[in-house]
PDB file of C-alpha atoms and ligand atoms in Angstrom:
ATOM      1  CA  MET T 130     132.284-175.441   2.389  1.00  0.00           C
ATOM      2  CA  ALA T 131     134.003-173.032   4.918  1.00  0.00           C
ATOM      3  CA  GLY T 132     131.896-173.949   7.906  1.00  0.00           C
ATOM      4  CA  THR T 133     132.325-177.922   7.661  1.00  0.00           C
ATOM      5  CA  HIS T 134     136.225-177.527   8.326  1.00  0.00           C
ATOM      6  CA  THR T 135     136.918-177.796  11.926  1.00  0.00           C
ATOM      7  CA  ALA T 136     140.721-177.306  11.427  1.00  0.00           C
ATOM      8  CA  LEU T 137     139.797-173.620  10.415  1.00  0.00           C
ATOM      9  CA  SER T 138     139.670-170.885  12.674  1.00  0.00           C
ATOM     10  CA  ASP T 139     136.488-169.511  13.941  1.00  0.00           C
ATOM     11  CA  ASN T 140     135.863-166.920  11.601  1.00  0.00           C
ATOM     12  CA  ARG T 141     133.263-165.217  13.868  1.00  0.00           C
ATOM     13  CA  LYS T 142     135.451-163.936  16.546  1.00  0.00           C
ATOM     14  CA  THR T 143     138.113-161.108  16.524  1.00  0.00           C
ATOM     15  CA  LYS T 144     141.311-162.513  16.959  1.00  0.00           C
ATOM     16  CA  PRO T 145     143.453-159.593  18.939  1.00  0.00           C
ATOM     17  CA  GLY T 146     146.828-161.048  18.055  1.00  0.00           C
ATOM     18  CA  LEU T 147     146.309-160.688  14.463  1.00  0.00           C
ATOM     19  CA  ALA T 148     146.337-156.865  14.820  1.00  0.00           C
ATOM     20  CA  LYS T 149     150.413-157.138  15.063  1.00  0.00           C
ATOM     21  CA  ARG T 150     150.557-159.399  11.865  1.00  0.00           C
ATOM     22  CA  ARG T 151     151.024-158.432   8.350  1.00  0.00           C
ATOM     23  CA  ILE T 152     149.957-160.683   5.372  1.00  0.00           C
ATOM     24  CA  SER T 153     150.361-160.495   1.428  1.00  0.00           C
ATOM     25  CA  ILE T 154     147.790-161.506  -0.821  1.00  0.00           C
ATOM     26  CA  VAL T 155     149.089-162.588  -4.220  1.00  0.00           C
ATOM     27  CA  VAL T 156     146.423-162.466  -6.831  1.00  0.00           C
ATOM     28  CA  ALA T 157     146.576-163.750 -10.298  1.00  0.00           C
ATOM     29  CA  GLU T 158     144.908-161.972 -13.219  1.00  0.00           C
ATOM     30  CA  TRP T 159     143.909-164.811 -15.208  1.00  0.00           C
ATOM     31  CA  ASN T 160     140.170-165.611 -14.781  1.00  0.00           C
ATOM     32  CA  ALA T 161     139.977-161.994 -12.902  1.00  0.00           C
ATOM     33  CA  ASP T 162     136.222-162.202 -12.247  1.00  0.00           C
ATOM     34  CA  ILE T 163     136.917-165.443 -10.169  1.00  0.00           C
ATOM     35  CA  THR T 164     140.189-164.217  -8.421  1.00  0.00           C
ATOM     36  CA  GLU T 165     138.822-160.650  -7.572  1.00  0.00           C
ATOM     37  CA  ALA T 166     135.789-162.566  -5.542  1.00  0.00           C
ATOM     38  CA  LEU T 167     138.476-164.881  -4.161  1.00  0.00           C
ATOM     39  CA  PHE T 168     140.260-161.745  -3.183  1.00  0.00           C
ATOM     40  CA  GLU T 169     137.205-160.081  -1.707  1.00  0.00           C
ATOM     41  CA  GLY T 170     136.488-163.408   0.564  1.00  0.00           C
ATOM     42  CA  ALA T 171     140.329-163.363   1.731  1.00  0.00           C
ATOM     43  CA  TRP T 172     140.013-159.522   2.353  1.00  0.00           C
ATOM     44  CA  GLU T 173     136.991-159.374   4.091  1.00  0.00           C
ATOM     45  CA  THR T 174     137.847-162.471   6.252  1.00  0.00           C
ATOM     46  CA  LEU T 175     141.115-160.721   7.516  1.00  0.00           C
ATOM     47  CA  ARG T 176     139.438-157.676   8.343  1.00  0.00           C
ATOM     48  CA  LYS T 177     136.461-159.403  10.215  1.00  0.00           C
ATOM     49  CA  LEU T 178     139.000-160.918  12.318  1.00  0.00           C
ATOM     50  CA  GLY T 179     140.597-157.796  13.090  1.00  0.00           C
ATOM     51  CA  MET T 180     143.443-157.312  10.972  1.00  0.00           C
ATOM     52  CA  PRO T 181     144.326-153.555  10.266  1.00  0.00           C
ATOM     53  CA  LYS T 182     143.773-152.443   6.562  1.00  0.00           C
ATOM     54  CA  ASP T 183     147.656-151.283   6.317  1.00  0.00           C
ATOM     55  CA  HIS T 184     148.706-154.637   7.479  1.00  0.00           C
ATOM     56  CA  ILE T 185     147.296-156.535   4.355  1.00  0.00           C
ATOM     57  CA  LYS T 186     149.255-156.084   1.098  1.00  0.00           C
ATOM     58  CA  ARG T 187     147.773-156.961  -2.111  1.00  0.00           C
ATOM     59  CA  VAL T 188     150.320-157.971  -4.904  1.00  0.00           C
ATOM     60  CA  THR T 189     149.115-158.562  -8.340  1.00  0.00           C
ATOM     61  CA  VAL T 190     150.865-161.141 -11.064  1.00  0.00           C
ATOM     62  CA  PRO T 191     149.814-162.046 -14.686  1.00  0.00           C
ATOM     63  CA  GLY T 192     148.701-165.949 -14.058  1.00  0.00           C
ATOM     64  CA  SER T 193     148.758-168.556 -11.562  1.00  0.00           C
ATOM     65  CA  PHE T 194     152.068-169.646 -12.687  1.00  0.00           C
ATOM     66  CA  GLU T 195     153.435-166.623 -11.355  1.00  0.00           C
ATOM     67  CA  LEU T 196     152.022-167.057  -7.874  1.00  0.00           C
ATOM     68  CA  PRO T 197     155.220-168.992  -6.370  1.00  0.00           C
ATOM     69  CA  LEU T 198     157.792-166.203  -7.331  1.00  0.00           C
ATOM     70  CA  ALA T 199     155.652-163.530  -5.942  1.00  0.00           C
ATOM     71  CA  ALA T 200     154.827-165.346  -2.908  1.00  0.00           C
ATOM     72  CA  GLN T 201     158.533-166.109  -2.492  1.00  0.00           C
ATOM     73  CA  TRP T 202     159.372-162.186  -2.690  1.00  0.00           C
ATOM     74  CA  GLU T 203     156.737-161.415   0.004  1.00  0.00           C
ATOM     75  CA  ALA T 204     157.462-164.612   2.203  1.00  0.00           C
ATOM     76  CA  SER T 205     161.404-163.346   2.192  1.00  0.00           C
ATOM     77  CA  LYS T 206     160.397-160.144   3.761  1.00  0.00           C
ATOM     78  CA  LYS T 207     160.818-159.944   7.519  1.00  0.00           C
ATOM     79  CA  ASP T 208     157.890-157.919   8.270  1.00  0.00           C
ATOM     80  CA  VAL T 209     155.326-160.517   6.257  1.00  0.00           C
ATOM     81  CA  ASP T 210     154.159-163.232   8.569  1.00  0.00           C
ATOM     82  CA  ALA T 211     152.295-165.299   5.971  1.00  0.00           C
ATOM     83  CA  VAL T 212     151.023-165.197   2.303  1.00  0.00           C
ATOM     84  CA  ILE T 213     147.855-166.159   0.702  1.00  0.00           C
ATOM     85  CA  CYS T 214     147.995-167.072  -3.054  1.00  0.00           C
ATOM     86  CA  LEU T 215     144.962-166.789  -5.212  1.00  0.00           C
ATOM     87  CA  GLY T 216     144.314-167.952  -8.674  1.00  0.00           C
ATOM     88  CA  CYS T 217     142.039-169.932 -10.868  1.00  0.00           C
ATOM     89  CA  VAL T 218     142.994-172.487 -13.491  1.00  0.00           C
ATOM     90  CA  ILE T 219     140.032-173.882 -15.650  1.00  0.00           C
ATOM     91  CA  GLN T 220     140.581-177.166 -17.399  1.00  0.00           C
ATOM     92  CA  GLY T 221     138.336-176.532 -20.155  1.00  0.00           C
ATOM     93  CA  GLU T 222     140.219-173.666 -21.282  1.00  0.00           C
ATOM     94  CA  THR T 223     143.736-174.795 -20.346  1.00  0.00           C
ATOM     95  CA  ALA T 224     145.680-177.463 -22.360  1.00  0.00           C
ATOM     96  CA  HIS T 225     148.634-176.910 -19.770  1.00  0.00           C
ATOM     97  CA  PHE T 226     146.172-177.408 -17.086  1.00  0.00           C
ATOM     98  CA  ASP T 227     148.100-180.404 -15.352  1.00  0.00           C
ATOM     99  CA  TYR T 228     151.516-178.721 -15.765  1.00  0.00           C
ATOM    100  CA  ILE T 229     150.315-175.582 -14.564  1.00  0.00           C
ATOM    101  CA  CYS T 230     148.316-176.970 -11.373  1.00  0.00           C
ATOM    102  CA  GLN T 231     151.230-179.310 -10.378  1.00  0.00           C
ATOM    103  CA  ALA T 232     153.952-176.578 -10.858  1.00  0.00           C
ATOM    104  CA  VAL T 233     151.876-173.950  -8.809  1.00  0.00           C
ATOM    105  CA  ALA T 234     150.968-176.303  -6.181  1.00  0.00           C
ATOM    106  CA  TYR T 235     154.561-177.331  -5.742  1.00  0.00           C
ATOM    107  CA  GLY T 236     156.012-174.073  -6.030  1.00  0.00           C
ATOM    108  CA  ILE T 237     153.649-172.798  -3.154  1.00  0.00           C
ATOM    109  CA  MET T 238     154.375-175.572  -0.877  1.00  0.00           C
ATOM    110  CA  ARG T 239     158.255-175.105  -1.550  1.00  0.00           C
ATOM    111  CA  VAL T 240     158.231-171.415  -0.559  1.00  0.00           C
ATOM    112  CA  SER T 241     156.169-172.334   2.375  1.00  0.00           C
ATOM    113  CA  LEU T 242     158.665-174.958   3.541  1.00  0.00           C
ATOM    114  CA  LYS T 243     161.918-172.894   2.539  1.00  0.00           C
ATOM    115  CA  SER T 244     160.402-169.560   4.231  1.00  0.00           C
ATOM    116  CA  SER T 245     158.979-171.575   7.271  1.00  0.00           C
ATOM    117  CA  LYS T 246     155.908-169.266   6.968  1.00  0.00           C
ATOM    118  CA  PRO T 247     152.253-170.360   6.250  1.00  0.00           C
ATOM    119  CA  VAL T 248     151.672-170.029   2.230  1.00  0.00           C
ATOM    120  CA  ALA T 249     147.911-170.542   1.612  1.00  0.00           C
ATOM    121  CA  PHE T 250     146.903-172.478  -1.517  1.00  0.00           C
ATOM    122  CA  GLY T 251     144.095-170.735  -2.639  1.00  0.00           C
ATOM    123  CA  VAL T 252     144.139-171.764  -6.200  1.00  0.00           C
ATOM    124  CA  LEU T 253     140.976-173.162  -7.918  1.00  0.00           C
ATOM    125  CA  THR T 254     141.755-176.169 -10.537  1.00  0.00           C
ATOM    126  CA  THR T 255     138.043-176.542 -11.865  1.00  0.00           C
ATOM    127  CA  LEU T 256     136.795-178.377 -14.836  1.00  0.00           C
ATOM    128  CA  ASP T 257     134.796-175.504 -15.927  1.00  0.00           C
ATOM    129  CA  LYS T 258     133.770-171.825 -14.992  1.00  0.00           C
ATOM    130  CA  LYS T 259     130.554-172.809 -13.129  1.00  0.00           C
ATOM    131  CA  GLN T 260     132.613-174.892 -10.802  1.00  0.00           C
ATOM    132  CA  ALA T 261     135.034-171.867 -10.284  1.00  0.00           C
ATOM    133  CA  LEU T 262     131.963-169.657  -9.579  1.00  0.00           C
ATOM    134  CA  SER T 263     130.396-171.852  -7.158  1.00  0.00           C
ATOM    135  CA  ARG T 264     133.604-171.881  -4.930  1.00  0.00           C
ATOM    136  CA  ALA T 265     134.305-168.117  -5.403  1.00  0.00           C
ATOM    137  CA  GLY T 266     131.217-167.205  -3.352  1.00  0.00           C
ATOM    138  CA  GLY T 267     128.611-169.287  -4.595  1.00  0.00           C
ATOM    139  CA  ALA T 268     127.311-172.827  -3.223  1.00  0.00           C
ATOM    140  CA  HIS T 269     130.629-174.063  -2.306  1.00  0.00           C
ATOM    141  CA  GLY T 270     131.648-171.104  -0.409  1.00  0.00           C
ATOM    142  CA  ASN T 271     134.536-169.086  -1.051  1.00  0.00           C
ATOM    143  CA  LYS T 272     137.968-170.553  -1.064  1.00  0.00           C
ATOM    144  CA  GLY T 273     139.611-167.078  -0.899  1.00  0.00           C
ATOM    145  CA  GLU T 274     137.893-166.992   2.594  1.00  0.00           C
ATOM    146  CA  GLU T 275     139.215-170.441   3.657  1.00  0.00           C
ATOM    147  CA  ALA T 276     142.640-169.722   2.297  1.00  0.00           C
ATOM    148  CA  ALA T 277     142.535-166.693   4.887  1.00  0.00           C
ATOM    149  CA  LEU T 278     141.315-168.668   7.736  1.00  0.00           C
ATOM    150  CA  THR T 279     143.905-171.337   6.998  1.00  0.00           C
ATOM    151  CA  VAL T 280     146.842-168.922   7.522  1.00  0.00           C
ATOM    152  CA  VAL T 281     145.523-167.441  10.488  1.00  0.00           C
ATOM    153  CA  SER T 282     144.933-170.799  11.970  1.00  0.00           C
ATOM    154  CA  MET T 283     148.809-171.649  11.138  1.00  0.00           C
ATOM    155  CA  LEU T 284     149.923-168.513  12.751  1.00  0.00           C
ATOM    156  CA  GLY T 285     148.372-169.812  15.864  1.00  0.00           C
ATOM    157  CA  HIS T 286     145.323-167.603  16.238  1.00  0.00           C
TER     158      HIS T 286
HETATM  159  N1  LIG S 351     146.853-168.878 -15.823  1.00  0.00           N
HETATM  160  C1  LIG S 351     145.780-169.170 -14.942  1.00  0.00           C
HETATM  161  O1  LIG S 351     145.748-168.492 -13.820  1.00  0.00           O
HETATM  162  N2  LIG S 351     144.721-169.643 -15.301  1.00  0.00           N
HETATM  163  C2  LIG S 351     144.519-170.388 -16.433  1.00  0.00           C
HETATM  164  O2  LIG S 351     143.567-171.182 -16.532  1.00  0.00           O
HETATM  165  C3  LIG S 351     145.692-169.930 -17.098  1.00  0.00           C
HETATM  166  N3  LIG S 351     145.785-170.856 -18.548  1.00  0.00           N
HETATM  167  C4  LIG S 351     146.556-170.914 -19.478  1.00  0.00           C
HETATM  168  C5  LIG S 351     146.840-171.496 -20.683  1.00  0.00           C
HETATM  169  C6  LIG S 351     147.376-171.596 -21.473  1.00  0.00           C
HETATM  170  C7  LIG S 351     147.566-172.063 -22.717  1.00  0.00           C
HETATM  171  C8  LIG S 351     148.695-170.866 -21.258  1.00  0.00           C
HETATM  172  C9  LIG S 351     150.148-170.602 -21.907  1.00  0.00           C
HETATM  173  C10 LIG S 351     148.834-170.009 -20.048  1.00  0.00           C
HETATM  174  C11 LIG S 351     147.718-170.175 -19.046  1.00  0.00           C
HETATM  175  N4  LIG S 351     147.676-169.438 -17.737  1.00  0.00           N
HETATM  176  C12 LIG S 351     146.811-169.394 -16.898  1.00  0.00           C
HETATM  177  C13 LIG S 351     148.754-168.406 -17.453  1.00  0.00           C
HETATM  178  C14 LIG S 351     149.802-168.988 -16.761  1.00  0.00           C
HETATM  179  O3  LIG S 351     149.506-168.990 -15.542  1.00  0.00           O
HETATM  180  C15 LIG S 351     150.954-167.890 -17.137  1.00  0.00           C
HETATM  181  O4  LIG S 351     150.868-166.717 -16.681  1.00  0.00           O
HETATM  182  C16 LIG S 351     151.675-168.044 -18.339  1.00  0.00           C
HETATM  183  O5  LIG S 351     152.018-169.073 -18.852  1.00  0.00           O
HETATM  184  C17 LIG S 351     153.090-167.152 -18.234  1.00  0.00           C
HETATM  185  O6  LIG S 351     154.168-167.591 -17.459  1.00  0.00           O
END
């Protein structure tokens, strides 16, 4: 749950330094009901912390597998300080589950290390839709919100 992670930034206070930052949020369209909820969580969190609307860019990709490439396109832009990747891979519906999850996790990590910019892994990898829903604004919080807090923390705010 978001509140239990002490390493994450305090999400109650506005962070003045964020007004100068720019963040891109890459959202996968697969399981769109879930990923839209993750996007809302990330967007609301950045706005609450004081990031101007026009400093938050949204990029949409077809599926989670496409997240690393779009993240790389964003991270390679001079004026982008950090990227948040949001997706949802559900095991019950995906025989390729392990391949996709591994490729996406590795790809996102690579983009982050290569660009030296924070790139958050906000990708749900769950056994079923119920587990995904509980992590997209349900009992287990909203992982989009946590991904936003993570990049804010990594940017030093
Ligand atoms: N993308 C997701 O973001 N979540 C999924 O659960 C998901 N399941 C998939 C299942 C199969 C069998 C295939 C072929 C693709 C799936 N994708 C999923 C799409 C994937 O991320 C990517 O968009 C496509 O494979 C095209 O590169």
